[in-house]
mmCIF file of C-alpha atoms in Angstrom:
data_model
loop_
_atom_site.group_PDB
_atom_site.id
_atom_site.type_symbol
_atom_site.label_atom_id
_atom_site.label_comp_id
_atom_site.label_asym_id
_atom_site.label_seq_id
_atom_site.Cartn_x
_atom_site.Cartn_y
_atom_site.Cartn_z
ATOM 1 C CA MET A 1472 -40.549 48.941 -11.183
ATOM 2 C CA PHE A 1473 -41.391 45.233 -9.281
ATOM 3 C CA SER A 1474 -38.436 43.916 -11.621
ATOM 4 C CA ASP A 1475 -36.199 46.805 -11.082
ATOM 5 C CA LEU A 1476 -36.393 45.827 -7.675
ATOM 6 C CA TRP A 1477 -36.128 41.797 -7.351
ATOM 7 C CA ASP A 1478 -32.802 41.713 -9.148
ATOM 8 C CA ARG A 1479 -31.567 44.527 -7.458
ATOM 9 C CA VAL A 1480 -32.535 41.537 -4.480
ATOM 10 C CA SER A 1481 -30.783 38.779 -5.865
ATOM 11 C CA PHE A 1482 -27.264 40.573 -6.866
ATOM 12 C CA ALA A 1483 -27.058 41.512 -2.390
ATOM 13 C CA ILE A 1484 -29.086 37.448 -1.978
ATOM 14 C CA GLU A 1485 -26.644 35.732 -4.320
ATOM 15 C CA GLY A 1486 -23.529 37.487 -3.463
ATOM 16 C CA LEU A 1487 -24.593 35.907 0.399
ATOM 17 C CA TRP A 1488 -24.972 33.232 -0.443
ATOM 18 C CA LEU A 1489 -21.150 32.386 -1.612
ATOM 19 C CA ARG A 1490 -20.701 33.637 2.156
ATOM 20 C CA ILE A 1491 -22.601 31.789 3.990
ATOM 21 C CA SER A 1492 -22.035 28.720 2.266
ATOM 22 C CA ASP A 1493 -19.042 27.080 3.511
ATOM 23 C CA ALA A 1494 -20.591 27.929 7.705
ATOM 24 C CA PHE A 1495 -23.659 26.256 5.638
ATOM 25 C CA ASP A 1496 -21.971 23.277 4.730
ATOM 26 C CA ALA A 1497 -20.235 22.754 7.748
ATOM 27 C CA LEU A 1498 -23.880 22.676 9.244
ATOM 28 C CA ARG A 1499 -24.935 19.833 7.501
ATOM 29 C CA GLN A 1500 -22.545 18.106 8.439
ATOM 30 C CA ARG A 1501 -23.496 17.899 12.315
ATOM 31 C CA ARG A 1502 -26.583 15.613 13.026
ATOM 32 C CA TRP A 1503 -28.063 18.911 14.715
ATOM 33 C CA GLY A 1504 -27.102 20.459 11.981
ATOM 34 C CA LEU A 1505 -29.626 19.592 8.658
ATOM 35 C CA PRO A 1506 -32.477 21.501 10.774
ATOM 36 C CA ALA A 1507 -30.280 24.299 11.329
ATOM 37 C CA ALA A 1508 -28.951 24.483 7.661
ATOM 38 C CA ALA A 1509 -33.301 24.574 6.715
ATOM 39 C CA ALA A 1510 -33.145 27.857 9.688
ATOM 40 C CA VAL A 1511 -30.448 29.834 7.781
ATOM 41 C CA LEU A 1512 -32.145 29.329 4.258
ATOM 42 C CA VAL A 1513 -35.940 30.094 5.623
ATOM 43 C CA VAL A 1514 -34.973 33.413 7.248
ATOM 44 C CA VAL A 1515 -32.910 34.216 4.001
ATOM 45 C CA VAL A 1516 -35.768 33.799 1.537
ATOM 46 C CA ALA A 1517 -38.570 34.754 3.874
ATOM 47 C CA GLY A 1518 -36.520 38.342 3.830
ATOM 48 C CA VAL A 1519 -36.225 38.742 0.109
ATOM 49 C CA VAL A 1520 -39.871 37.851 0.291
ATOM 50 C CA LEU A 1521 -40.717 40.820 2.778
ATOM 51 C CA LEU A 1522 -38.843 43.251 0.986
ATOM 52 C CA VAL A 1523 -39.649 42.561 -2.232
ATOM 53 C CA SER A 1524 -43.867 42.271 -0.605
ATOM 54 C CA GLY A 1525 -43.587 45.437 1.421
ATOM 55 C CA GLY A 1526 -43.287 47.785 -1.502
ATOM 56 C CA GLY A 1527 -40.800 49.096 -4.006
ATOM 57 C CA SER A 1528 -38.019 52.025 -2.952
ATOM 58 C CA GLY A 1529 -38.524 55.605 -4.852
ATOM 59 C CA GLU A 1530 -36.011 57.838 -6.242
ATOM 60 C CA SER A 1531 -33.145 58.576 -3.970
ATOM 61 C CA GLY A 1532 -34.785 61.024 -1.040
ATOM 62 C CA ASP A 1533 -38.388 60.374 -1.157
ATOM 63 C CA GLU A 1534 -39.713 59.180 1.640
ATOM 64 C CA THR A 1535 -41.922 55.830 2.408
ATOM 65 C CA THR A 1536 -44.603 55.261 3.566
ATOM 66 C CA VAL A 1537 -44.873 52.119 5.605
ATOM 67 C CA ALA A 1538 -48.700 50.923 6.253
ATOM 68 C CA PRO A 1539 -49.704 49.881 10.084
ATOM 69 C CA LEU A 1540 -49.065 46.124 11.226
ATOM 70 C CA THR A 1541 -52.465 45.383 11.932
ATOM 71 C CA GLU A 1542 -53.189 45.981 7.153
ATOM 72 C CA ALA A 1543 -49.481 43.444 7.438
ATOM 73 C CA SER A 1544 -50.215 40.105 5.117
ATOM 74 C CA PRO A 1545 -46.750 38.505 5.183
ATOM 75 C CA PRO A 1546 -46.661 35.542 2.628
ATOM 76 C CA SER A 1547 -46.656 32.397 4.746
ATOM 77 C CA VAL A 1548 -43.380 30.575 5.381
ATOM 78 C CA ILE A 1549 -40.959 28.314 4.130
ATOM 79 C CA ASN A 1550 -41.402 24.826 6.021
ATOM 80 C CA ASP A 1551 -39.018 21.775 6.249
ATOM 81 C CA PRO A 1552 -37.651 22.502 2.490
ATOM 82 C CA GLN A 1553 -36.122 19.342 1.540
ATOM 83 C CA PHE A 1554 -32.486 18.969 0.571
ATOM 84 C CA VAL A 1555 -32.050 16.796 -2.113
ATOM 85 C CA GLU A 1556 -28.600 15.132 -2.818
ATOM 86 C CA GLU A 1557 -27.896 13.102 -6.041
ATOM 87 C CA LYS A 1558 -24.470 12.779 -7.742
ATOM 88 C CA GLY A 1559 -22.602 15.730 -9.003
ATOM 89 C CA PHE A 1560 -25.435 18.631 -6.733
ATOM 90 C CA SER A 1561 -27.452 19.159 -4.157
ATOM 91 C CA ILE A 1562 -30.580 21.537 -4.195
ATOM 92 C CA ALA A 1563 -32.918 22.634 -1.786
ATOM 93 C CA LEU A 1564 -36.934 21.721 -2.590
ATOM 94 C CA PRO A 1565 -38.992 23.420 -0.599
ATOM 95 C CA ASP A 1566 -41.788 21.669 1.064
ATOM 96 C CA THR A 1567 -44.650 22.985 -1.177
ATOM 97 C CA TRP A 1568 -43.156 21.654 -4.488
ATOM 98 C CA LYS A 1569 -43.161 17.483 -5.659
ATOM 99 C CA ARG A 1570 -39.698 16.064 -8.105
ATOM 100 C CA THR A 1571 -40.888 15.053 -10.793
ATOM 101 C CA LYS A 1572 -39.774 13.170 -13.957
ATOM 102 C CA PRO A 1573 -36.718 15.145 -15.794
ATOM 103 C CA PRO A 1574 -37.028 15.696 -19.645
ATOM 104 C CA GLU A 1575 -34.927 13.929 -21.944
ATOM 105 C CA ASP A 1576 -31.338 14.918 -21.721
ATOM 106 C CA ALA A 1577 -32.611 16.431 -18.405
ATOM 107 C CA SER A 1578 -31.101 15.471 -14.044
ATOM 108 C CA PHE A 1579 -33.449 17.376 -12.559
ATOM 109 C CA ALA A 1580 -37.445 18.448 -12.708
ATOM 110 C CA ALA A 1581 -38.722 19.637 -9.844
ATOM 111 C CA VAL A 1582 -43.472 21.545 -9.972
ATOM 112 C CA SER A 1583 -44.723 23.464 -7.731
ATOM 113 C CA SER A 1584 -48.375 22.196 -5.698
ATOM 114 C CA ASP A 1585 -50.447 24.723 -7.903
ATOM 115 C CA GLY A 1586 -48.309 23.710 -11.022
ATOM 116 C CA ALA A 1587 -47.987 27.837 -11.572
ATOM 117 C CA GLY A 1588 -43.605 26.693 -10.854
ATOM 118 C CA GLU A 1589 -41.310 24.997 -12.529
ATOM 119 C CA ALA A 1590 -37.813 23.434 -12.173
ATOM 120 C CA THR A 1591 -35.402 21.885 -14.320
ATOM 121 C CA LEU A 1592 -31.891 21.339 -14.271
ATOM 122 C CA TRP A 1593 -29.450 20.008 -17.112
ATOM 123 C CA VAL A 1594 -25.981 19.116 -16.319
ATOM 124 C CA ASP A 1595 -23.775 19.161 -19.348
ATOM 125 C CA ARG A 1596 -20.275 17.380 -19.208
ATOM 126 C CA ASP A 1597 -18.246 19.957 -21.435
ATOM 127 C CA PRO A 1598 -14.230 21.336 -20.375
ATOM 128 C CA LYS A 1599 -13.357 22.981 -23.475
ATOM 129 C CA ILE A 1600 -16.004 25.512 -22.939
ATOM 130 C CA SER A 1601 -15.065 28.699 -20.233
ATOM 131 C CA PHE A 1602 -17.445 30.163 -18.422
ATOM 132 C CA GLN A 1603 -17.345 32.985 -20.116
ATOM 133 C CA ASP A 1604 -19.142 31.309 -23.921
ATOM 134 C CA PHE A 1605 -21.392 28.727 -21.243
ATOM 135 C CA ILE A 1606 -22.977 32.540 -19.884
ATOM 136 C CA ASP A 1607 -22.726 33.555 -23.746
ATOM 137 C CA GLN A 1608 -24.822 30.554 -25.270
ATOM 138 C CA SER A 1609 -26.488 30.950 -22.559
ATOM 139 C CA LEU A 1610 -27.755 34.267 -22.562
ATOM 140 C CA ALA A 1611 -28.521 33.293 -26.588
ATOM 141 C CA GLY A 1612 -30.161 30.775 -25.525
ATOM 142 C CA LEU A 1613 -33.006 32.486 -23.907
ATOM 143 C CA ASP A 1614 -33.094 35.683 -25.985
ATOM 144 C CA GLY A 1615 -34.620 33.421 -28.725
ATOM 145 C CA ILE A 1616 -37.036 32.132 -25.827
ATOM 146 C CA GLY A 1617 -38.204 35.400 -24.184
ATOM 147 C CA ASP A 1618 -37.970 38.336 -23.591
ATOM 148 C CA ASN A 1619 -35.507 40.650 -22.039
ATOM 149 C CA ALA A 1620 -32.948 38.631 -21.813
ATOM 150 C CA ARG A 1621 -29.736 39.473 -19.501
ATOM 151 C CA ILE A 1622 -27.553 38.886 -17.010
ATOM 152 C CA VAL A 1623 -28.974 40.433 -13.437
ATOM 153 C CA ASP A 1624 -25.594 39.043 -11.439
ATOM 154 C CA ARG A 1625 -22.419 37.556 -12.060
ATOM 155 C CA VAL A 1626 -20.120 36.431 -9.275
ATOM 156 C CA LYS A 1627 -16.626 35.957 -10.311
ATOM 157 C CA GLY A 1628 -14.696 34.101 -8.006
ATOM 158 C CA PRO A 1629 -11.354 32.728 -7.639
ATOM 159 C CA THR A 1630 -12.106 29.576 -9.015
ATOM 160 C CA LEU A 1631 -14.332 28.026 -11.843
ATOM 161 C CA GLU A 1632 -16.262 26.313 -8.597
ATOM 162 C CA THR A 1633 -17.053 29.934 -6.855
ATOM 163 C CA SER A 1634 -18.279 31.717 -10.007
ATOM 164 C CA ILE A 1635 -21.673 32.370 -10.587
ATOM 165 C CA ALA A 1636 -24.098 33.686 -13.352
ATOM 166 C CA VAL A 1637 -27.663 34.683 -12.850
ATOM 167 C CA LEU A 1638 -29.443 35.427 -15.992
ATOM 168 C CA ALA A 1639 -33.467 36.178 -16.663
ATOM 169 C CA ALA A 1640 -35.925 37.082 -19.174
ATOM 170 C CA ASP A 1641 -39.446 37.149 -19.894
ATOM 171 C CA VAL A 1642 -41.129 33.402 -20.512
ATOM 172 C CA PRO A 1643 -44.500 32.556 -21.549
ATOM 173 C CA VAL A 1644 -45.120 29.128 -19.614
ATOM 174 C CA ASP A 1645 -47.277 27.141 -20.947
ATOM 175 C CA GLY A 1646 -48.259 30.141 -23.835
ATOM 176 C CA GLY A 1647 -49.765 31.809 -21.773
ATOM 177 C CA ILE A 1648 -48.636 35.743 -20.140
ATOM 178 C CA ALA A 1649 -44.682 35.794 -20.022
ATOM 179 C CA GLY A 1650 -43.491 35.028 -16.538
ATOM 180 C CA PRO A 1651 -40.217 35.360 -15.325
ATOM 181 C CA TYR A 1652 -37.275 32.828 -16.238
ATOM 182 C CA ARG A 1653 -34.762 32.885 -13.658
ATOM 183 C CA VAL A 1654 -31.331 31.372 -15.028
ATOM 184 C CA THR A 1655 -28.617 29.594 -11.788
ATOM 185 C CA LEU A 1656 -24.992 29.302 -14.198
ATOM 186 C CA ARG A 1657 -22.701 26.711 -12.519
ATOM 187 C CA ALA A 1658 -19.827 25.443 -13.394
ATOM 188 C CA ALA A 1659 -17.295 22.363 -11.255
ATOM 189 C CA GLY A 1660 -14.421 20.316 -12.983
ATOM 190 C CA PRO A 1661 -15.830 18.962 -17.297
ATOM 191 C CA TYR A 1662 -19.399 19.894 -16.011
ATOM 192 C CA ARG A 1663 -21.516 22.635 -16.143
ATOM 193 C CA TYR A 1664 -24.851 23.517 -14.635
ATOM 194 C CA TYR A 1665 -27.829 24.999 -16.325
ATOM 195 C CA LEU A 1666 -31.141 25.670 -13.616
ATOM 196 C CA ALA A 1667 -34.280 27.237 -14.757
ATOM 197 C CA THR A 1668 -37.027 28.294 -12.569
ATOM 198 C CA SER A 1669 -40.105 29.230 -14.197
ATOM 199 C CA ILE A 1670 -43.059 30.806 -12.102
ATOM 200 C CA GLY A 1671 -46.571 32.162 -14.054
ATOM 201 C CA ALA A 1672 -47.386 36.193 -14.360
ATOM 202 C CA GLY A 1673 -48.838 37.739 -11.295
ATOM 203 C CA ALA A 1674 -47.073 34.550 -9.103
ATOM 204 C CA SER A 1675 -47.273 34.620 -5.190
ATOM 205 C CA PRO A 1676 -44.499 36.507 -3.026
ATOM 206 C CA ARG A 1677 -44.490 32.948 -1.681
ATOM 207 C CA LEU A 1678 -44.258 30.774 -5.071
ATOM 208 C CA VAL A 1679 -41.347 33.642 -6.280
ATOM 209 C CA ALA A 1680 -39.720 32.958 -2.875
ATOM 210 C CA ASP A 1681 -39.594 28.892 -3.695
ATOM 211 C CA ALA A 1682 -38.035 30.160 -6.647
ATOM 212 C CA GLU A 1683 -35.480 31.826 -5.112
ATOM 213 C CA LEU A 1684 -34.537 28.926 -2.044
ATOM 214 C CA LEU A 1685 -34.118 26.620 -5.506
ATOM 215 C CA SER A 1686 -31.387 28.641 -6.776
ATOM 216 C CA THR A 1687 -29.515 30.268 -4.105
ATOM 217 C CA SER A 1688 -29.782 26.945 -2.914
ATOM 218 C CA PHE A 1689 -28.445 25.204 -5.838
ATOM 219 C CA ARG A 1690 -24.298 23.519 -4.868
ATOM 220 C CA PRO A 1691 -22.128 21.147 -7.640
ATOM 221 C CA GLN A 1692 -20.698 18.447 -5.575
ATOM 222 C CA VAL A 1693 -18.684 17.308 -7.602
ATOM 223 C CA GLU A 1694 -14.440 16.456 -6.561
ATOM 224 C CA VAL A 1695 -12.181 18.750 -8.083
ATOM 225 C CA LYS A 1696 -8.942 17.371 -8.256
ATOM 226 C CA LYS A 1697 -5.912 19.904 -7.641
#
């Protein structure tokens, strides 16, 4: 049930991110815009976490029981994410995560403070591969390292740069129990971006929100000739 609910929430978040991206970028260009942009991300992610941790939904017509406020234990808020801007991409790094040395051929890597969450970005220059072929190849690769590889969201934007695909699978972390593994695929000009986030099984709502922040905040930053 949690997996199905999470997939539905992911769909909504990806669509929402595309709609607010222009406003988000405009905020960041202003002197006071960085804190404001961070606040937008915190509100969106905190809302998703509360939805996921607050309980699932039953079948149509079922009533949902809401626990009293005194019994609620909302997850901690993500404070002051660090906005990382590199040549070719930008991403928001949760406050409890730190950058690490990327694996060979990777462009970015980060890990959570407890070591239960990891993020890695690969950027390839391959103008000949279509975005659909990029999705198919990535899905086949996921199928080889985990179980239940699937497409959980697909945003077909008017341009290559506004198109997004999100894949998911259950992949063991460091040989342990399989946990959520999420791949965000983007493209800009001749470049193809593969951002993978993985968290251990039974991760806290906070860590789930961290992974969501990394995925939804990632954006290619490549000037495209028109």
